[in-house]
């Protein structure tokens, strides 16, 4: 009989370590083909103060990290990305977006079974293509690429549907002690912080399965 593990991933669509973490989670799950995984992507905003239209990327990053530190930060991320098959294109990114609408889209994608695909597409758009994922047209394109209905997504994005629900979910994560992302929660009981190696994520999966057996 197949066993199921639920994985909640607290993440932000503009977090490079979250993209790396997703790739490592994908690797961990692929190494355990006999397990059924229910992956649910949960929202987090690294900076909710960014205005809805976003900010110039270079100016924002320089102010946040310091102009002198950025090359070293990007070099470290590029090296970590290469280890999981990612070629970050930081120089292509012109806008640092507010990710509230991206998280609304990810939330809607869960009910259609497209959530994992939407998350992957948003990461690729931002980090590999330099696209503005705060832009409604870009978000709609990501949704359609993942198999969602264009008209439905356009209608939802034009209003403020689920904006408060996303903010409350972020607040819940913060109350639970999540201060950085990615943060993985296995079966609601085992937490793993950071873009850990696939082997560490596999250990958490095994621990979850052992806990399930202990409850039988």
mmCIF file of C-alpha atoms in Angstrom:
data_model
loop_
_atom_site.group_PDB
_atom_site.id
_atom_site.type_symbol
_atom_site.label_atom_id
_atom_site.label_comp_id
_atom_site.label_asym_id
_atom_site.label_seq_id
_atom_site.Cartn_x
_atom_site.Cartn_y
_atom_site.Cartn_z
ATOM 1 C CA UNK A 1 0.000 0.000 0.000
ATOM 2 C CA UNK A 2 1.339 3.411 -0.958
ATOM 3 C CA UNK A 3 2.141 5.790 1.850
ATOM 4 C CA UNK A 4 1.538 9.529 1.705
ATOM 5 C CA UNK A 5 3.578 12.389 3.150
ATOM 6 C CA UNK A 6 2.255 15.940 3.207
ATOM 7 C CA UNK A 7 4.869 18.647 2.733
ATOM 8 C CA UNK A 8 4.087 22.300 3.391
ATOM 9 C CA UNK A 9 6.713 24.573 1.846
ATOM 10 C CA UNK A 10 6.811 28.127 3.180
ATOM 11 C CA UNK A 11 8.394 30.145 0.391
ATOM 12 C CA UNK A 12 8.604 33.450 -1.446
ATOM 13 C CA UNK A 13 8.677 33.652 -5.236
ATOM 14 C CA UNK A 14 11.611 36.103 -5.211
ATOM 15 C CA UNK A 15 13.772 34.031 -2.855
ATOM 16 C CA UNK A 16 16.647 32.373 -4.751
ATOM 17 C CA UNK A 17 17.250 29.898 -1.941
ATOM 18 C CA UNK A 18 13.600 28.860 -2.240
ATOM 19 C CA UNK A 19 14.146 28.026 -5.935
ATOM 20 C CA UNK A 20 17.227 26.024 -4.980
ATOM 21 C CA UNK A 21 15.242 24.401 -2.165
ATOM 22 C CA UNK A 22 12.485 23.405 -4.578
ATOM 23 C CA UNK A 23 15.003 21.680 -6.819
ATOM 24 C CA UNK A 24 16.438 19.801 -3.853
ATOM 25 C CA UNK A 25 12.950 18.788 -2.735
ATOM 26 C CA UNK A 26 12.194 17.562 -6.255
ATOM 27 C CA UNK A 27 15.368 15.474 -6.108
ATOM 28 C CA UNK A 28 14.458 14.054 -2.696
ATOM 29 C CA UNK A 29 10.974 13.087 -3.838
ATOM 30 C CA UNK A 30 12.247 11.551 -7.094
ATOM 31 C CA UNK A 31 14.545 9.299 -5.035
ATOM 32 C CA UNK A 32 11.516 7.910 -3.162
ATOM 33 C CA UNK A 33 9.132 6.829 -5.960
ATOM 34 C CA UNK A 34 7.069 4.552 -3.716
ATOM 35 C CA UNK A 35 5.836 7.482 -1.639
ATOM 36 C CA UNK A 36 2.906 9.713 -2.590
ATOM 37 C CA UNK A 37 3.689 13.360 -1.867
ATOM 38 C CA UNK A 38 1.113 16.050 -1.234
ATOM 39 C CA UNK A 39 3.124 19.269 -1.606
ATOM 40 C CA UNK A 40 1.426 22.502 -0.585
ATOM 41 C CA UNK A 41 3.142 25.835 -1.195
ATOM 42 C CA UNK A 42 2.592 28.376 1.576
ATOM 43 C CA UNK A 43 3.178 32.137 1.283
ATOM 44 C CA UNK A 44 5.865 34.274 2.834
ATOM 45 C CA UNK A 45 6.994 37.771 1.894
ATOM 46 C CA UNK A 46 10.613 38.682 2.417
ATOM 47 C CA UNK A 47 9.604 42.330 2.024
ATOM 48 C CA UNK A 48 5.915 43.229 2.092
ATOM 49 C CA UNK A 49 6.775 46.951 2.044
ATOM 50 C CA UNK A 50 7.675 46.939 -1.654
ATOM 51 C CA UNK A 51 4.945 48.943 -3.434
ATOM 52 C CA UNK A 52 2.492 47.143 -5.752
ATOM 53 C CA UNK A 53 4.324 48.386 -8.851
ATOM 54 C CA UNK A 54 7.652 47.106 -7.591
ATOM 55 C CA UNK A 55 10.993 48.903 -7.303
ATOM 56 C CA UNK A 56 14.082 49.174 -9.527
ATOM 57 C CA UNK A 57 16.006 45.995 -8.766
ATOM 58 C CA UNK A 58 19.544 47.355 -8.662
ATOM 59 C CA UNK A 59 18.586 50.251 -6.407
ATOM 60 C CA UNK A 60 16.608 47.988 -4.096
ATOM 61 C CA UNK A 61 19.317 45.337 -3.754
ATOM 62 C CA UNK A 62 22.069 47.895 -3.228
ATOM 63 C CA UNK A 63 20.105 49.509 -0.439
ATOM 64 C CA UNK A 64 19.264 46.176 1.177
ATOM 65 C CA UNK A 65 22.647 44.455 0.973
ATOM 66 C CA UNK A 66 25.146 47.146 -0.005
ATOM 67 C CA UNK A 67 26.567 47.687 -3.477
ATOM 68 C CA UNK A 68 29.948 46.215 -2.510
ATOM 69 C CA UNK A 69 28.483 42.962 -1.182
ATOM 70 C CA UNK A 70 26.204 42.132 -4.110
ATOM 71 C CA UNK A 71 28.781 40.504 -6.437
ATOM 72 C CA UNK A 72 29.871 38.057 -3.724
ATOM 73 C CA UNK A 73 26.256 37.276 -2.806
ATOM 74 C CA UNK A 74 25.369 36.601 -6.430
ATOM 75 C CA UNK A 75 28.476 34.482 -6.991
ATOM 76 C CA UNK A 76 27.565 32.294 -4.013
ATOM 77 C CA UNK A 77 24.026 31.884 -5.307
ATOM 78 C CA UNK A 78 25.211 31.063 -8.815
ATOM 79 C CA UNK A 79 27.477 28.338 -7.419
ATOM 80 C CA UNK A 80 24.645 26.879 -5.320
ATOM 81 C CA UNK A 81 22.337 27.075 -8.328
ATOM 82 C CA UNK A 82 24.738 25.207 -10.586
ATOM 83 C CA UNK A 83 24.735 22.306 -8.124
ATOM 84 C CA UNK A 84 21.029 21.755 -8.854
ATOM 85 C CA UNK A 85 21.077 22.636 -12.544
ATOM 86 C CA UNK A 86 20.095 26.312 -12.307
ATOM 87 C CA UNK A 87 21.810 29.169 -14.138
ATOM 88 C CA UNK A 88 20.674 32.305 -12.332
ATOM 89 C CA UNK A 89 20.429 35.426 -14.508
ATOM 90 C CA UNK A 90 20.442 38.151 -11.872
ATOM 91 C CA UNK A 91 21.552 40.803 -14.352
ATOM 92 C CA UNK A 92 18.323 40.344 -16.324
ATOM 93 C CA UNK A 93 16.099 41.263 -13.355
ATOM 94 C CA UNK A 94 14.990 44.881 -13.669
ATOM 95 C CA UNK A 95 12.212 44.975 -11.060
ATOM 96 C CA UNK A 96 11.955 43.787 -7.462
ATOM 97 C CA UNK A 97 8.225 43.068 -7.231
ATOM 98 C CA UNK A 98 5.768 42.896 -4.393
ATOM 99 C CA UNK A 99 4.847 39.197 -4.341
ATOM 100 C CA UNK A 100 1.345 39.380 -2.848
ATOM 101 C CA UNK A 101 -0.342 38.764 -6.214
ATOM 102 C CA UNK A 102 2.078 35.932 -7.007
ATOM 103 C CA UNK A 103 1.065 34.280 -3.740
ATOM 104 C CA UNK A 104 -2.610 34.769 -4.549
ATOM 105 C CA UNK A 105 -2.033 32.960 -7.846
ATOM 106 C CA UNK A 106 -0.154 30.140 -6.106
ATOM 107 C CA UNK A 107 -3.054 29.806 -3.659
ATOM 108 C CA UNK A 108 -5.612 29.509 -6.465
ATOM 109 C CA UNK A 109 -3.428 27.013 -8.303
ATOM 110 C CA UNK A 110 -3.721 24.530 -5.450
ATOM 111 C CA UNK A 111 -7.397 23.838 -6.176
ATOM 112 C CA UNK A 112 -6.604 23.082 -9.842
ATOM 113 C CA UNK A 113 -3.679 20.763 -9.142
ATOM 114 C CA UNK A 114 -1.320 23.205 -10.872
ATOM 115 C CA UNK A 115 0.400 24.635 -7.808
ATOM 116 C CA UNK A 116 3.772 22.939 -8.201
ATOM 117 C CA UNK A 117 3.888 23.914 -11.888
ATOM 118 C CA UNK A 118 2.930 27.528 -11.173
ATOM 119 C CA UNK A 119 5.620 27.832 -8.503
ATOM 120 C CA UNK A 120 8.231 26.440 -10.889
ATOM 121 C CA UNK A 121 7.117 28.769 -13.682
ATOM 122 C CA UNK A 122 7.232 31.859 -11.454
ATOM 123 C CA UNK A 123 10.724 30.993 -10.245
ATOM 124 C CA UNK A 124 11.928 30.480 -13.818
ATOM 125 C CA UNK A 125 10.312 33.691 -15.039
ATOM 126 C CA UNK A 126 11.957 35.745 -12.327
ATOM 127 C CA UNK A 127 15.388 34.199 -11.890
ATOM 128 C CA UNK A 128 16.120 32.846 -15.378
ATOM 129 C CA UNK A 129 14.152 35.207 -17.641
ATOM 130 C CA UNK A 130 14.230 38.415 -15.582
ATOM 131 C CA UNK A 131 10.447 38.866 -15.818
ATOM 132 C CA UNK A 132 8.370 41.074 -13.500
ATOM 133 C CA UNK A 133 6.239 38.605 -11.534
ATOM 134 C CA UNK A 134 4.349 41.435 -9.904
ATOM 135 C CA UNK A 135 2.785 42.232 -13.272
ATOM 136 C CA UNK A 136 -0.728 40.859 -13.836
ATOM 137 C CA UNK A 137 -0.083 39.887 -17.456
ATOM 138 C CA UNK A 138 3.052 37.975 -16.479
ATOM 139 C CA UNK A 139 1.212 36.179 -13.684
ATOM 140 C CA UNK A 140 -1.596 35.270 -16.076
ATOM 141 C CA UNK A 141 0.940 33.885 -18.542
ATOM 142 C CA UNK A 142 2.463 31.745 -15.788
ATOM 143 C CA UNK A 143 -0.995 30.456 -14.874
ATOM 144 C CA UNK A 144 -1.850 29.566 -18.481
ATOM 145 C CA UNK A 145 1.528 27.859 -18.934
ATOM 146 C CA UNK A 146 0.633 25.680 -15.944
ATOM 147 C CA UNK A 147 -2.780 24.791 -17.346
ATOM 148 C CA UNK A 148 -5.022 27.248 -15.510
ATOM 149 C CA UNK A 149 -7.888 29.100 -17.189
ATOM 150 C CA UNK A 150 -6.851 32.536 -18.436
ATOM 151 C CA UNK A 151 -10.207 34.280 -17.996
ATOM 152 C CA UNK A 152 -10.610 33.058 -14.419
ATOM 153 C CA UNK A 153 -7.116 34.186 -13.409
ATOM 154 C CA UNK A 154 -7.522 37.577 -15.073
ATOM 155 C CA UNK A 155 -10.803 38.151 -13.237
ATOM 156 C CA UNK A 156 -9.351 37.166 -9.874
ATOM 157 C CA UNK A 157 -6.202 39.262 -10.305
ATOM 158 C CA UNK A 158 -8.273 42.329 -11.216
ATOM 159 C CA UNK A 159 -9.719 42.366 -7.687
ATOM 160 C CA UNK A 160 -8.351 41.675 -4.219
ATOM 161 C CA UNK A 161 -9.627 38.110 -3.808
ATOM 162 C CA UNK A 162 -7.746 36.189 -1.091
ATOM 163 C CA UNK A 163 -5.313 39.032 -0.380
ATOM 164 C CA UNK A 164 -6.271 39.040 3.300
ATOM 165 C CA UNK A 165 -6.131 35.226 3.427
ATOM 166 C CA UNK A 166 -2.568 35.291 2.086
ATOM 167 C CA UNK A 167 -1.540 37.931 4.614
ATOM 168 C CA UNK A 168 -3.072 35.903 7.444
ATOM 169 C CA UNK A 169 -1.265 32.756 6.300
ATOM 170 C CA UNK A 170 2.024 34.649 6.360
ATOM 171 C CA UNK A 171 1.203 35.920 9.850
ATOM 172 C CA UNK A 172 0.473 32.367 11.004
ATOM 173 C CA UNK A 173 3.864 31.196 9.705
ATOM 174 C CA UNK A 174 5.560 34.024 11.572
ATOM 175 C CA UNK A 175 3.689 33.164 14.775
ATOM 176 C CA UNK A 176 4.880 29.591 14.385
ATOM 177 C CA UNK A 177 8.449 30.886 14.388
ATOM 178 C CA UNK A 178 9.249 30.893 10.674
ATOM 179 C CA UNK A 179 11.727 33.741 10.192
ATOM 180 C CA UNK A 180 13.365 32.651 6.955
ATOM 181 C CA UNK A 181 12.552 30.645 3.858
ATOM 182 C CA UNK A 182 12.413 28.075 2.489
ATOM 183 C CA UNK A 183 10.919 26.256 5.454
ATOM 184 C CA UNK A 184 9.654 22.700 4.984
ATOM 185 C CA UNK A 185 7.037 21.116 7.261
ATOM 186 C CA UNK A 186 6.561 17.367 6.937
ATOM 187 C CA UNK A 187 3.164 15.980 7.998
ATOM 188 C CA UNK A 188 2.620 19.040 10.162
ATOM 189 C CA UNK A 189 5.203 17.969 12.729
ATOM 190 C CA UNK A 190 8.772 17.946 11.398
ATOM 191 C CA UNK A 191 10.288 21.270 10.354
ATOM 192 C CA UNK A 192 13.388 21.727 8.215
ATOM 193 C CA UNK A 193 14.760 25.227 7.642
ATOM 194 C CA UNK A 194 16.751 26.282 4.598
ATOM 195 C CA UNK A 195 17.673 24.786 1.221
ATOM 196 C CA UNK A 196 19.031 21.606 2.758
ATOM 197 C CA UNK A 197 20.586 18.767 0.724
ATOM 198 C CA UNK A 198 18.148 16.196 -0.685
ATOM 199 C CA UNK A 199 19.468 13.640 1.795
ATOM 200 C CA UNK A 200 18.366 15.788 4.743
ATOM 201 C CA UNK A 201 14.903 16.181 3.240
ATOM 202 C CA UNK A 202 14.743 12.418 2.674
ATOM 203 C CA UNK A 203 15.585 11.855 6.347
ATOM 204 C CA UNK A 204 12.682 14.105 7.322
ATOM 205 C CA UNK A 205 10.392 12.132 5.006
ATOM 206 C CA UNK A 206 11.503 8.868 6.608
ATOM 207 C CA UNK A 207 10.927 10.324 10.083
ATOM 208 C CA UNK A 208 7.430 11.344 9.027
ATOM 209 C CA UNK A 209 6.681 7.856 7.803
ATOM 210 C CA UNK A 210 7.994 6.349 11.030
ATOM 211 C CA UNK A 211 5.778 8.713 13.018
ATOM 212 C CA UNK A 212 2.768 7.604 10.952
ATOM 213 C CA UNK A 213 3.550 3.967 11.749
ATOM 214 C CA UNK A 214 3.816 4.793 15.434
ATOM 215 C CA UNK A 215 0.278 6.175 15.396
ATOM 216 C CA UNK A 216 -1.254 3.026 13.938
#
